[in-house]
Tab-separated table of C-alpha atoms and ligand atoms in Angstrom:
chain	number	residue	atom	x	y	z
A	1	MET	CA	0.000	0.000	0.000
A	2	LYS	CA	1.275	3.470	-0.820
A	3	THR	CA	2.252	5.925	1.820
A	4	HIS	CA	0.429	9.125	2.337
A	5	GLU	CA	2.820	11.373	0.420
A	6	MET	CA	2.774	9.324	-2.759
A	7	ILE	CA	-0.987	9.418	-3.231
A	8	ARG	CA	-2.106	11.114	-6.407
A	9	SER	CA	-4.766	13.829	-6.319
A	10	VAL	CA	-7.900	13.993	-8.411
A	11	ARG	CA	-9.859	17.238	-8.656
A	12	LEU	CA	-13.595	17.711	-8.644
A	13	ARG	CA	-14.909	19.862	-11.476
A	14	ALA	CA	-15.273	23.569	-10.836
A	15	SER	CA	-19.013	23.331	-11.491
A	16	LEU	CA	-19.363	21.179	-8.365
A	17	LYS	CA	-18.035	23.908	-6.098
A	18	LYS	CA	-21.261	24.328	-4.213
A	19	GLN	CA	-22.385	20.720	-4.203
A	20	ARG	CA	-22.359	18.808	-0.945
A	21	LEU	CA	-21.008	15.319	-1.427
A	22	GLY	CA	-22.650	14.083	1.780
A	23	ARG	CA	-20.111	11.241	2.092
A	24	HIS	CA	-21.728	9.387	-0.797
A	25	PRO	CA	-19.184	6.696	-1.723
A	26	TRP	CA	-19.539	7.022	-5.513
A	27	ILE	CA	-17.684	9.759	-7.378
A	28	LEU	CA	-18.781	9.607	-10.997
A	29	ALA	CA	-16.544	10.217	-13.993
A	30	THR	CA	-18.645	13.268	-14.833
A	31	SER	CA	-17.843	14.853	-11.456
A	32	ILE	CA	-14.066	14.968	-11.750
A	33	GLU	CA	-11.414	16.416	-13.999
A	34	GLU	CA	-9.774	13.557	-15.819
A	35	PRO	CA	-6.210	13.351	-14.421
A	36	LYS	CA	-3.506	13.684	-17.125
A	37	ASP	CA	-1.614	10.731	-15.874
A	38	THR	CA	-4.373	8.157	-15.344
A	39	PRO	CA	-4.287	6.254	-12.058
A	40	ALA	CA	-4.325	2.453	-12.308
A	41	VAL	CA	-7.296	0.223	-11.482
A	42	GLY	CA	-7.623	0.110	-7.704
A	43	GLU	CA	-5.091	2.874	-7.070
A	44	LEU	CA	-5.683	4.892	-3.941
A	45	VAL	CA	-6.243	8.575	-4.754
A	46	GLU	CA	-7.014	11.754	-2.863
A	47	LEU	CA	-10.033	13.700	-3.935
A	48	THR	CA	-9.897	17.467	-3.674
A	49	HIS	CA	-12.260	20.285	-4.441
A	50	HIS	CA	-11.439	22.280	-7.546
A	51	ASP	CA	-9.638	24.857	-5.430
A	52	GLY	CA	-7.464	22.178	-3.840
A	53	ARG	CA	-9.304	21.742	-0.546
A	54	TRP	CA	-9.083	18.140	0.641
A	55	VAL	CA	-12.220	15.983	0.362
A	56	GLY	CA	-11.291	12.358	1.015
A	57	ARG	CA	-9.597	9.199	-0.225
A	58	GLY	CA	-10.839	6.426	-2.417
A	59	LEU	CA	-9.999	3.772	-4.985
A	60	TYR	CA	-9.819	4.729	-8.652
A	61	ASN	CA	-11.011	2.783	-11.677
A	62	PRO	CA	-10.446	4.495	-15.060
A	63	HIS	CA	-12.848	2.042	-16.753
A	64	SER	CA	-15.854	2.516	-14.511
A	65	ARG	CA	-18.504	5.217	-14.588
A	66	ILE	CA	-18.089	5.165	-10.808
A	67	ARG	CA	-14.552	6.534	-11.072
A	68	ILE	CA	-13.727	6.660	-7.366
A	69	ARG	CA	-15.101	4.483	-4.563
A	70	MET	CA	-14.626	6.696	-1.534
A	71	LEU	CA	-13.285	5.015	1.581
A	72	SER	CA	-12.371	7.803	3.955
A	73	TRP	CA	-13.388	11.378	4.669
A	74	SER	CA	-10.817	11.999	7.353
A	75	PRO	CA	-7.315	13.260	6.482
A	76	ASN	CA	-5.801	11.425	9.444
A	77	GLU	CA	-7.079	8.030	8.388
A	78	GLN	CA	-4.435	5.990	6.579
A	79	ILE	CA	-5.826	3.473	4.093
A	80	ASP	CA	-3.652	0.442	4.620
A	81	ALA	CA	-3.875	-3.241	5.559
A	82	ALA	CA	-4.716	-2.510	9.192
A	83	TRP	CA	-7.431	-0.101	8.068
A	84	LEU	CA	-9.015	-2.776	5.873
A	85	ASP	CA	-9.007	-5.327	8.700
A	86	THR	CA	-10.667	-2.822	11.021
A	87	ARG	CA	-13.332	-1.975	8.491
A	88	LEU	CA	-14.040	-5.637	7.773
A	89	ASP	CA	-14.223	-6.370	11.491
A	90	ARG	CA	-16.724	-3.583	11.970
A	91	ALA	CA	-18.994	-5.267	9.439
A	92	LEU	CA	-18.475	-8.711	10.971
A	93	ASP	CA	-19.155	-7.349	14.473
A	94	LEU	CA	-22.587	-6.129	13.422
A	95	ARG	CA	-23.535	-9.625	12.276
A	96	ARG	CA	-22.381	-11.098	15.553
A	97	THR	CA	-24.359	-8.655	17.656
A	98	MET	CA	-27.522	-8.193	15.609
A	99	PRO	CA	-30.647	-9.656	17.218
A	100	GLY	CA	-31.170	-13.355	16.491
A	101	SER	CA	-27.814	-13.744	14.754
A	102	SER	CA	-26.784	-16.832	16.709
A	103	GLN	CA	-29.685	-18.735	15.143
A	104	LEU	CA	-28.776	-17.878	11.569
A	105	ASP	CA	-27.230	-20.450	9.247
A	106	ALA	CA	-26.929	-17.930	6.461
A	107	VAL	CA	-26.128	-14.253	6.765
A	108	ARG	CA	-24.736	-11.391	4.730
A	109	LEU	CA	-21.477	-10.535	6.482
A	110	VAL	CA	-20.410	-7.549	4.407
A	111	PHE	CA	-22.729	-5.434	2.294
A	112	SER	CA	-20.750	-3.059	0.133
A	113	GLU	CA	-21.697	0.626	0.509
A	114	ALA	CA	-23.920	-0.206	3.497
A	115	ASP	CA	-20.750	-1.325	5.336
A	116	PHE	CA	-18.573	1.450	3.923
A	117	LEU	CA	-16.748	-1.040	1.709
A	118	SER	CA	-18.107	-0.131	-1.720
A	119	GLY	CA	-17.793	-3.088	-4.094
A	120	LEU	CA	-17.464	-5.931	-1.590
A	121	ILE	CA	-20.229	-8.356	-0.607
A	122	VAL	CA	-19.656	-11.432	1.548
A	123	ASP	CA	-22.339	-14.013	2.331
A	124	ARG	CA	-22.016	-16.922	4.718
A	125	PHE	CA	-23.935	-20.127	4.124
A	126	GLN	CA	-23.098	-22.275	7.126
A	127	SER	CA	-19.347	-22.824	6.878
A	128	HIS	CA	-19.036	-21.658	3.290
A	129	LEU	CA	-18.346	-18.062	2.309
A	130	VAL	CA	-19.184	-16.396	-0.987
A	131	VAL	CA	-17.311	-13.191	-1.836
A	132	GLN	CA	-18.957	-11.122	-4.493
A	133	VAL	CA	-16.878	-8.318	-5.947
A	134	THR	CA	-18.823	-5.519	-7.631
A	135	ALA	CA	-15.917	-3.086	-8.078
A	136	ALA	CA	-12.642	-3.892	-9.856
A	137	ALA	CA	-10.859	-1.576	-7.408
A	138	ILE	CA	-11.420	-4.117	-4.640
A	139	LEU	CA	-9.589	-6.920	-6.487
A	140	PRO	CA	-6.028	-6.006	-5.377
A	141	TRP	CA	-7.223	-6.490	-1.788
A	142	LEU	CA	-8.737	-9.878	-2.362
A	143	ASP	CA	-6.003	-11.953	-0.713
A	144	GLN	CA	-6.104	-9.870	2.397
A	145	ILE	CA	-9.889	-10.031	2.547
A	146	ALA	CA	-9.809	-13.813	2.171
A	147	GLN	CA	-7.175	-14.055	4.891
A	148	ARG	CA	-9.219	-11.966	7.316
A	149	LEU	CA	-12.330	-14.036	6.637
A	150	LYS	CA	-10.331	-17.195	7.158
A	151	ASP	CA	-8.961	-15.921	10.468
A	152	GLN	CA	-12.412	-14.947	11.669
A	153	TYR	CA	-14.542	-17.858	10.426
A	154	ASN	CA	-12.241	-20.701	9.488
A	155	PRO	CA	-14.622	-21.557	6.601
A	156	GLU	CA	-14.644	-24.805	4.650
A	157	SER	CA	-14.567	-22.805	1.435
A	158	ILE	CA	-14.402	-19.273	0.084
A	159	SER	CA	-15.738	-18.682	-3.424
A	160	LEU	CA	-15.314	-15.598	-5.572
A	161	GLN	CA	-18.061	-14.296	-7.835
A	162	ILE	CA	-17.923	-11.478	-10.362
A	163	ASP	CA	-21.115	-11.302	-12.349
A	164	GLU	CA	-21.390	-10.243	-15.959
A	165	ARG	CA	-23.040	-6.954	-15.202
A	166	THR	CA	-20.194	-5.937	-12.898
A	167	ALA	CA	-17.627	-7.202	-15.358
A	168	ARG	CA	-19.105	-5.045	-18.114
A	169	SER	CA	-19.373	-1.875	-16.073
A	170	GLU	CA	-16.000	-2.280	-14.363
A	171	GLY	CA	-13.922	-3.412	-17.341
A	172	ILE	CA	-12.987	-6.835	-15.966
A	173	GLU	CA	-13.776	-10.486	-16.662
A	174	PRO	CA	-16.616	-12.354	-14.971
A	175	ARG	CA	-15.357	-14.974	-12.524
A	176	SER	CA	-16.810	-17.835	-10.553
A	177	GLU	CA	-14.256	-19.889	-8.697
A	178	VAL	CA	-13.275	-21.370	-5.382
A	179	ILE	CA	-10.383	-19.374	-3.947
A	180	GLN	CA	-9.925	-21.352	-0.754
A	181	GLY	CA	-10.901	-24.772	0.533
A	182	VAL	CA	-13.334	-27.052	-1.289
A	183	LEU	CA	-16.977	-26.863	-2.171
A	184	PRO	CA	-19.121	-29.913	-1.459
A	185	ASP	CA	-20.238	-31.833	-4.563
A	186	SER	CA	-23.902	-31.548	-3.735
A	187	PRO	CA	-25.985	-28.592	-2.580
A	188	ILE	CA	-25.988	-27.817	1.145
A	189	GLU	CA	-28.992	-27.074	3.338
A	190	ILE	CA	-29.626	-24.132	5.635
A	191	ARG	CA	-32.361	-23.612	8.205
A	192	GLU	CA	-34.188	-20.342	8.250
A	193	ASN	CA	-37.559	-19.343	9.674
A	194	ASP	CA	-37.997	-22.922	10.830
A	195	LEU	CA	-37.688	-24.250	7.301
A	196	ARG	CA	-34.980	-26.131	5.426
A	197	TRP	CA	-33.702	-24.579	2.213
A	198	ILE	CA	-31.372	-26.028	-0.408
A	199	ILE	CA	-28.416	-23.827	-1.279
A	200	ASP	CA	-26.460	-24.600	-4.404
A	201	LEU	CA	-23.109	-22.905	-3.973
A	202	ARG	CA	-21.912	-24.063	-7.371
A	203	GLN	CA	-24.553	-21.863	-8.970
A	204	GLY	CA	-22.640	-18.706	-8.075
A	205	GLN	CA	-24.823	-15.804	-7.051
A	206	LYS	CA	-27.914	-17.774	-7.822
A	207	THR	CA	-27.407	-19.814	-4.689
A	208	GLY	CA	-31.180	-20.333	-4.551
A	209	TYR	CA	-31.938	-18.118	-1.660
A	210	TYR	CA	-32.357	-14.409	-1.011
A	211	LEU	CA	-31.255	-13.543	2.486
A	212	ASP	CA	-32.629	-10.001	2.438
A	213	GLN	CA	-36.299	-11.098	2.519
A	214	ARG	CA	-35.818	-13.316	5.600
A	215	ASP	CA	-37.813	-11.167	8.040
A	216	ASN	CA	-40.328	-9.961	5.457
A	217	ARG	CA	-41.403	-13.540	4.785
A	218	MET	CA	-42.171	-13.923	8.483
A	219	ALA	CA	-43.974	-10.570	8.531
A	220	ALA	CA	-46.127	-11.730	5.616
A	221	ALA	CA	-46.916	-14.945	7.493
A	222	ARG	CA	-47.973	-12.912	10.548
A	223	TRP	CA	-50.383	-10.857	8.443
A	224	THR	CA	-51.929	-13.827	6.653
A	225	PRO	CA	-55.634	-13.955	7.581
A	226	PRO	CA	-56.933	-17.333	8.770
A	227	ASP	CA	-58.134	-19.623	5.952
A	228	ALA	CA	-56.760	-17.141	3.464
A	229	LYS	CA	-56.440	-17.763	-0.220
A	230	VAL	CA	-52.889	-16.574	-0.963
A	231	LEU	CA	-51.121	-15.755	-4.230
A	232	ASP	CA	-47.307	-15.495	-4.193
A	233	VAL	CA	-46.116	-13.850	-7.395
A	234	CYS	CA	-42.410	-14.325	-8.239
A	235	THR	CA	-41.960	-17.039	-5.669
A	236	TYR	CA	-38.476	-18.085	-6.874
A	237	VAL	CA	-37.675	-21.107	-4.687
A	238	GLY	CA	-40.829	-20.703	-2.630
A	239	GLY	CA	-39.619	-18.042	-0.168
A	240	PHE	CA	-42.898	-16.399	0.847
A	241	ALA	CA	-45.181	-19.307	-0.076
A	242	LEU	CA	-43.422	-21.873	2.098
A	243	THR	CA	-42.943	-19.495	5.028
A	244	ILE	CA	-46.665	-18.712	4.945
A	245	ALA	CA	-47.493	-22.425	4.641
A	246	ARG	CA	-45.356	-23.167	7.691
A	247	HIS	CA	-46.287	-20.267	9.962
A	248	ALA	CA	-49.856	-19.297	9.015
A	249	ASN	CA	-53.012	-21.218	8.328
A	250	PRO	CA	-54.061	-20.437	4.766
A	251	SER	CA	-56.641	-22.526	2.944
A	252	GLN	CA	-54.837	-22.298	-0.385
A	253	ILE	CA	-51.517	-21.000	-1.712
A	254	ILE	CA	-50.744	-20.525	-5.379
A	255	ALA	CA	-47.144	-19.609	-6.204
A	256	VAL	CA	-46.134	-18.233	-9.593
A	257	ASP	CA	-42.771	-17.842	-11.283
A	258	SER	CA	-41.643	-17.739	-14.900
A	259	SER	CA	-38.590	-19.902	-14.259
A	260	ALA	CA	-39.043	-23.682	-14.505
A	261	LYS	CA	-35.720	-24.195	-12.724
A	262	ALA	CA	-36.775	-22.017	-9.773
A	263	LEU	CA	-40.059	-23.906	-9.466
A	264	GLU	CA	-38.262	-27.239	-9.517
A	265	TRP	CA	-36.132	-25.939	-6.687
A	266	ALA	CA	-39.238	-24.655	-4.881
A	267	GLN	CA	-40.920	-28.054	-5.094
A	268	SER	CA	-37.853	-29.718	-3.740
A	269	ASN	CA	-37.819	-27.226	-0.813
A	270	ALA	CA	-41.533	-27.936	-0.233
A	271	GLN	CA	-40.931	-31.678	-0.051
A	272	ARG	CA	-37.962	-31.277	2.242
A	273	ASN	CA	-40.257	-29.437	4.645
A	274	GLU	CA	-43.190	-31.797	4.264
A	275	LEU	CA	-45.223	-29.041	2.685
A	276	GLY	CA	-45.389	-30.707	-0.720
A	277	ASP	CA	-49.173	-30.697	-0.860
A	278	ARG	CA	-49.696	-27.199	0.497
A	279	VAL	CA	-48.701	-25.063	-2.481
A	280	VAL	CA	-49.841	-25.118	-6.110
A	281	TRP	CA	-46.884	-24.106	-8.306
A	282	GLU	CA	-47.560	-22.322	-11.571
A	283	GLN	CA	-45.093	-21.468	-14.298
A	284	ASN	CA	-46.336	-18.213	-15.735
A	285	ASP	CA	-45.490	-14.602	-16.438
A	286	PHE	CA	-46.492	-12.226	-13.640
A	287	TYR	CA	-48.687	-9.998	-15.786
A	288	ALA	CA	-50.311	-12.942	-17.537
A	289	SER	CA	-50.987	-14.759	-14.304
A	290	LEU	CA	-52.676	-11.731	-12.715
A	291	ALA	CA	-54.581	-10.721	-15.861
A	292	GLN	CA	-55.915	-14.270	-16.357
A	293	ARG	CA	-57.158	-14.317	-12.779
A	294	LEU	CA	-58.804	-10.932	-13.201
A	295	GLU	CA	-60.576	-12.244	-16.273
A	296	LYS	CA	-61.772	-15.307	-14.368
A	297	ARG	CA	-62.832	-13.079	-11.454
A	298	GLU	CA	-60.674	-14.975	-8.994
A	299	GLN	CA	-60.204	-13.246	-5.647
A	300	PHE	CA	-57.497	-13.519	-3.007
A	301	ASP	CA	-57.159	-12.579	0.654
A	302	MET	CA	-53.440	-11.964	0.329
A	303	ILE	CA	-51.122	-11.295	-2.590
A	304	VAL	CA	-47.321	-11.144	-2.433
A	305	LEU	CA	-45.496	-9.360	-5.263
A	306	ASP	CA	-41.725	-9.746	-5.324
A	307	PRO	CA	-40.603	-9.073	-8.905
A	308	PRO	CA	-36.934	-8.966	-9.962
A	309	ARG	CA	-35.146	-5.639	-10.161
A	310	LEU	CA	-37.028	-3.592	-12.718
A	311	ALA	CA	-34.714	-0.545	-12.820
A	312	GLY	CA	-30.990	-1.116	-13.149
A	313	SER	CA	-30.033	2.462	-13.850
A	314	ARG	CA	-31.365	5.923	-13.231
A	315	ASP	CA	-32.816	6.331	-16.727
A	316	GLN	CA	-34.916	3.190	-16.253
A	317	VAL	CA	-36.742	4.500	-13.178
A	318	ALA	CA	-39.800	5.901	-14.961
A	319	ARG	CA	-40.279	2.691	-16.920
A	320	ALA	CA	-39.817	0.597	-13.785
A	321	LEU	CA	-42.410	2.637	-11.905
A	322	ALA	CA	-44.857	2.108	-14.760
A	323	ALA	CA	-44.211	-1.656	-14.533
A	324	TYR	CA	-44.693	-1.618	-10.749
A	325	HIS	CA	-47.909	0.304	-11.268
A	326	ARG	CA	-49.239	-2.231	-13.754
A	327	LEU	CA	-48.320	-5.161	-11.545
A	328	ASN	CA	-49.774	-3.679	-8.373
A	329	TYR	CA	-52.860	-2.461	-10.195
A	330	LEU	CA	-53.651	-5.975	-11.448
A	331	ALA	CA	-53.003	-7.418	-7.984
A	332	VAL	CA	-55.271	-4.932	-6.229
A	333	ARG	CA	-58.022	-5.674	-8.730
A	334	ILE	CA	-58.094	-9.314	-7.595
A	335	LEU	CA	-57.704	-8.596	-3.899
A	336	LYS	CA	-60.816	-9.029	-1.762
A	337	PRO	CA	-62.028	-6.042	0.280
A	338	GLY	CA	-59.846	-5.959	3.385
A	339	GLY	CA	-57.216	-8.076	1.616
A	340	ILE	CA	-53.498	-7.819	2.346
A	341	LEU	CA	-50.979	-6.756	-0.276
A	342	VAL	CA	-47.310	-7.500	0.367
A	343	THR	CA	-45.545	-5.590	-2.362
A	344	CYS	CA	-41.792	-5.443	-2.846
A	345	SER	CA	-39.267	-3.608	-4.976
A	346	CYS	CA	-35.583	-4.425	-4.994
A	347	SER	CA	-34.578	-1.653	-7.406
A	348	GLY	CA	-32.126	0.599	-5.569
A	349	ARG	CA	-32.843	3.412	-8.012
A	350	VAL	CA	-36.542	3.451	-7.130
A	351	SER	CA	-36.839	5.406	-3.909
A	352	ARG	CA	-39.128	4.428	-1.093
A	353	SER	CA	-41.185	7.564	-1.592
A	354	ASP	CA	-41.527	6.903	-5.327
A	355	PHE	CA	-42.669	3.381	-4.554
A	356	VAL	CA	-45.301	4.597	-2.089
A	357	SER	CA	-46.417	7.248	-4.605
A	358	MET	CA	-46.831	4.486	-7.164
A	359	LEU	CA	-49.127	2.665	-4.691
A	360	TYR	CA	-51.036	5.879	-4.137
A	361	GLY	CA	-51.554	6.055	-7.904
A	362	VAL	CA	-52.846	2.483	-7.939
A	363	ALA	CA	-55.257	3.020	-5.018
A	364	THR	CA	-56.589	6.185	-6.625
A	365	ARG	CA	-57.031	4.493	-9.977
A	366	VAL	CA	-58.984	1.555	-8.579
A	367	GLY	CA	-60.925	3.873	-6.263
A	368	ARG	CA	-60.188	1.937	-3.085
A	369	ASP	CA	-58.758	2.956	0.266
A	370	MET	CA	-55.325	1.608	1.101
A	371	GLN	CA	-53.565	1.564	4.469
A	372	ILE	CA	-49.873	0.894	4.969
A	373	LEU	CA	-49.467	-1.526	7.868
A	374	GLU	CA	-45.718	-1.985	7.678
A	375	ASN	CA	-43.127	-0.160	5.652
A	376	ARG	CA	-40.259	-2.603	5.713
A	377	GLY	CA	-36.768	-2.951	4.313
A	378	ALA	CA	-34.187	-5.698	4.117
A	379	ALA	CA	-33.165	-7.779	7.134
A	380	PRO	CA	-30.582	-6.007	9.354
A	381	ASP	CA	-27.610	-7.889	7.930
A	382	HIS	CA	-28.362	-5.618	4.942
A	383	PRO	CA	-28.130	-2.258	6.715
A	384	VAL	CA	-28.827	1.078	5.036
A	385	SER	CA	-26.068	3.675	4.815
A	386	ILE	CA	-27.586	7.068	5.394
A	387	HIS	CA	-25.016	8.443	2.927
A	388	CYS	CA	-26.006	6.143	0.074
A	389	PRO	CA	-29.768	6.063	-0.582
A	390	GLU	CA	-29.233	3.223	-3.065
A	391	THR	CA	-28.573	0.911	-0.101
A	392	ASP	CA	-32.237	1.310	0.887
A	393	TYR	CA	-32.904	-0.831	-2.167
A	394	LEU	CA	-35.425	-3.310	-0.785
A	395	LYS	CA	-38.886	-1.954	-0.118
A	396	CYS	CA	-41.513	-4.270	1.287
A	397	VAL	CA	-44.803	-2.547	1.932
A	398	ILE	CA	-47.550	-4.482	3.672
A	399	ALA	CA	-50.881	-2.788	3.037
A	400	ARG	CA	-54.549	-3.433	3.572
A	401	VAL	CA	-56.812	-2.623	0.664
A	402	LEU	CA	-60.422	-1.867	1.598
B	520	LIG	N1	-39.928	-14.054	-3.619
B	520	LIG	C1	-38.649	-14.715	-3.756
B	520	LIG	C2	-37.632	-13.950	-4.567
B	520	LIG	C3	-38.084	-13.490	-5.918
B	520	LIG	S1	-36.794	-13.151	-7.025
B	520	LIG	C4	-38.116	-15.051	-2.383
B	520	LIG	O1	-38.781	-14.848	-1.368
B	520	LIG	O2	-36.998	-15.557	-2.305
B	520	LIG	C5	-37.655	-12.724	-8.479
B	520	LIG	C6	-38.260	-13.883	-9.231
B	520	LIG	O3	-39.023	-13.350	-10.297
B	520	LIG	C7	-37.286	-14.866	-9.869
B	520	LIG	O4	-37.512	-16.148	-9.392
B	520	LIG	C8	-37.608	-14.805	-11.375
B	520	LIG	O5	-37.573	-16.070	-12.000
B	520	LIG	C9	-39.013	-14.269	-11.355
B	520	LIG	N2	-39.427	-13.588	-12.591
B	520	LIG	C10	-38.694	-12.777	-13.390
B	520	LIG	N3	-39.444	-12.303	-14.412
B	520	LIG	C11	-40.675	-12.834	-14.250
B	520	LIG	C12	-41.903	-12.727	-14.989
B	520	LIG	N4	-41.993	-11.947	-16.080
B	520	LIG	N5	-42.965	-13.412	-14.551
B	520	LIG	C13	-42.890	-14.188	-13.453
B	520	LIG	N6	-41.761	-14.318	-12.710
B	520	LIG	C14	-40.679	-13.651	-13.107
């Protein structure tokens, strides 16, 4: 790691003189003056205002639109190996102390910007760790990160994942490999919410389970009316459907997903939990499934909507909100009076207030009253950094529609 004196400076554009950076960890290419002598991928740089005033330190990537991932806002903080260990430990400490953590088989240990380590995600599935790198600038630190994780958890394996989307935006190659230890040949099983779930670590990021919805699935189960007819749209491997089947007393659950593979996985999870006969699985598109039910005048007491990310970038927000509107509109149309809507959005670019406004638009259009009962986010191993609104990516609104 370079010493303080050798660190290169990068200047913010003059037009940003008045702008408050608010400790947001992303400095975009459009915000800085391109340095003449381009820093290397992952090089530590100092960011200054246009007039030379010091701003902070971060890691540079000349190939990414996010040019600098800010790490420190304090001139006295040296970014070195000891600093990285401390910052990792701070993230790991939270997972050790958060309520209920001792019962968790699977937990997100490090969550990128939300843990002030932009570009690094680490998940634990029992004794296996999955490191997901979403910023090329993190890669030079990989060995040290793996070593710290090994010291702290003594895992059976550590895998590295770089998905194609990251690879494209960061100018690197996608990767999916075991960097330490060995992966078991067959999928492993975790327990969560009193259910057994299959986790396929060889599938990379698609391990078959989303950890962020852990508590929302239980919240949905708590709100399920007795004898309810429930529709779980975008069930993936049965997350909400099986949790509701286990913890509530519905009369019928229909779970929809467009992916045959996910539904196969869901059925296998159902059998593993002796809930094989409790859910009807349907391979269908979300719009089609809802529209067909509207046509047939089917009615439900509870509907869960958990679509994939519909807005990946800022310019897709308007389109995503229109899609959320259409989806929620169809759902509300087939919800009985007094029915419960559990509606989620995992698009970081769609703000919580935009999402609630979208629901307001739906309620107004159908001419029904809607009450928000719970305005939820991701489970606390996915904290929200107040400095990075994008980390408040998961919205889960539980509402009653009269
Ligand atoms: N509710 C799940 C997670 C859902 S992830 C849980 O609790 O874990 C989003 C899911 O939406 C994926 O399984 C994906 O296959 C599905 N999906 C994507 N596009 C879809 C479409 N057009 N129609 C139906 N399902 C879709």
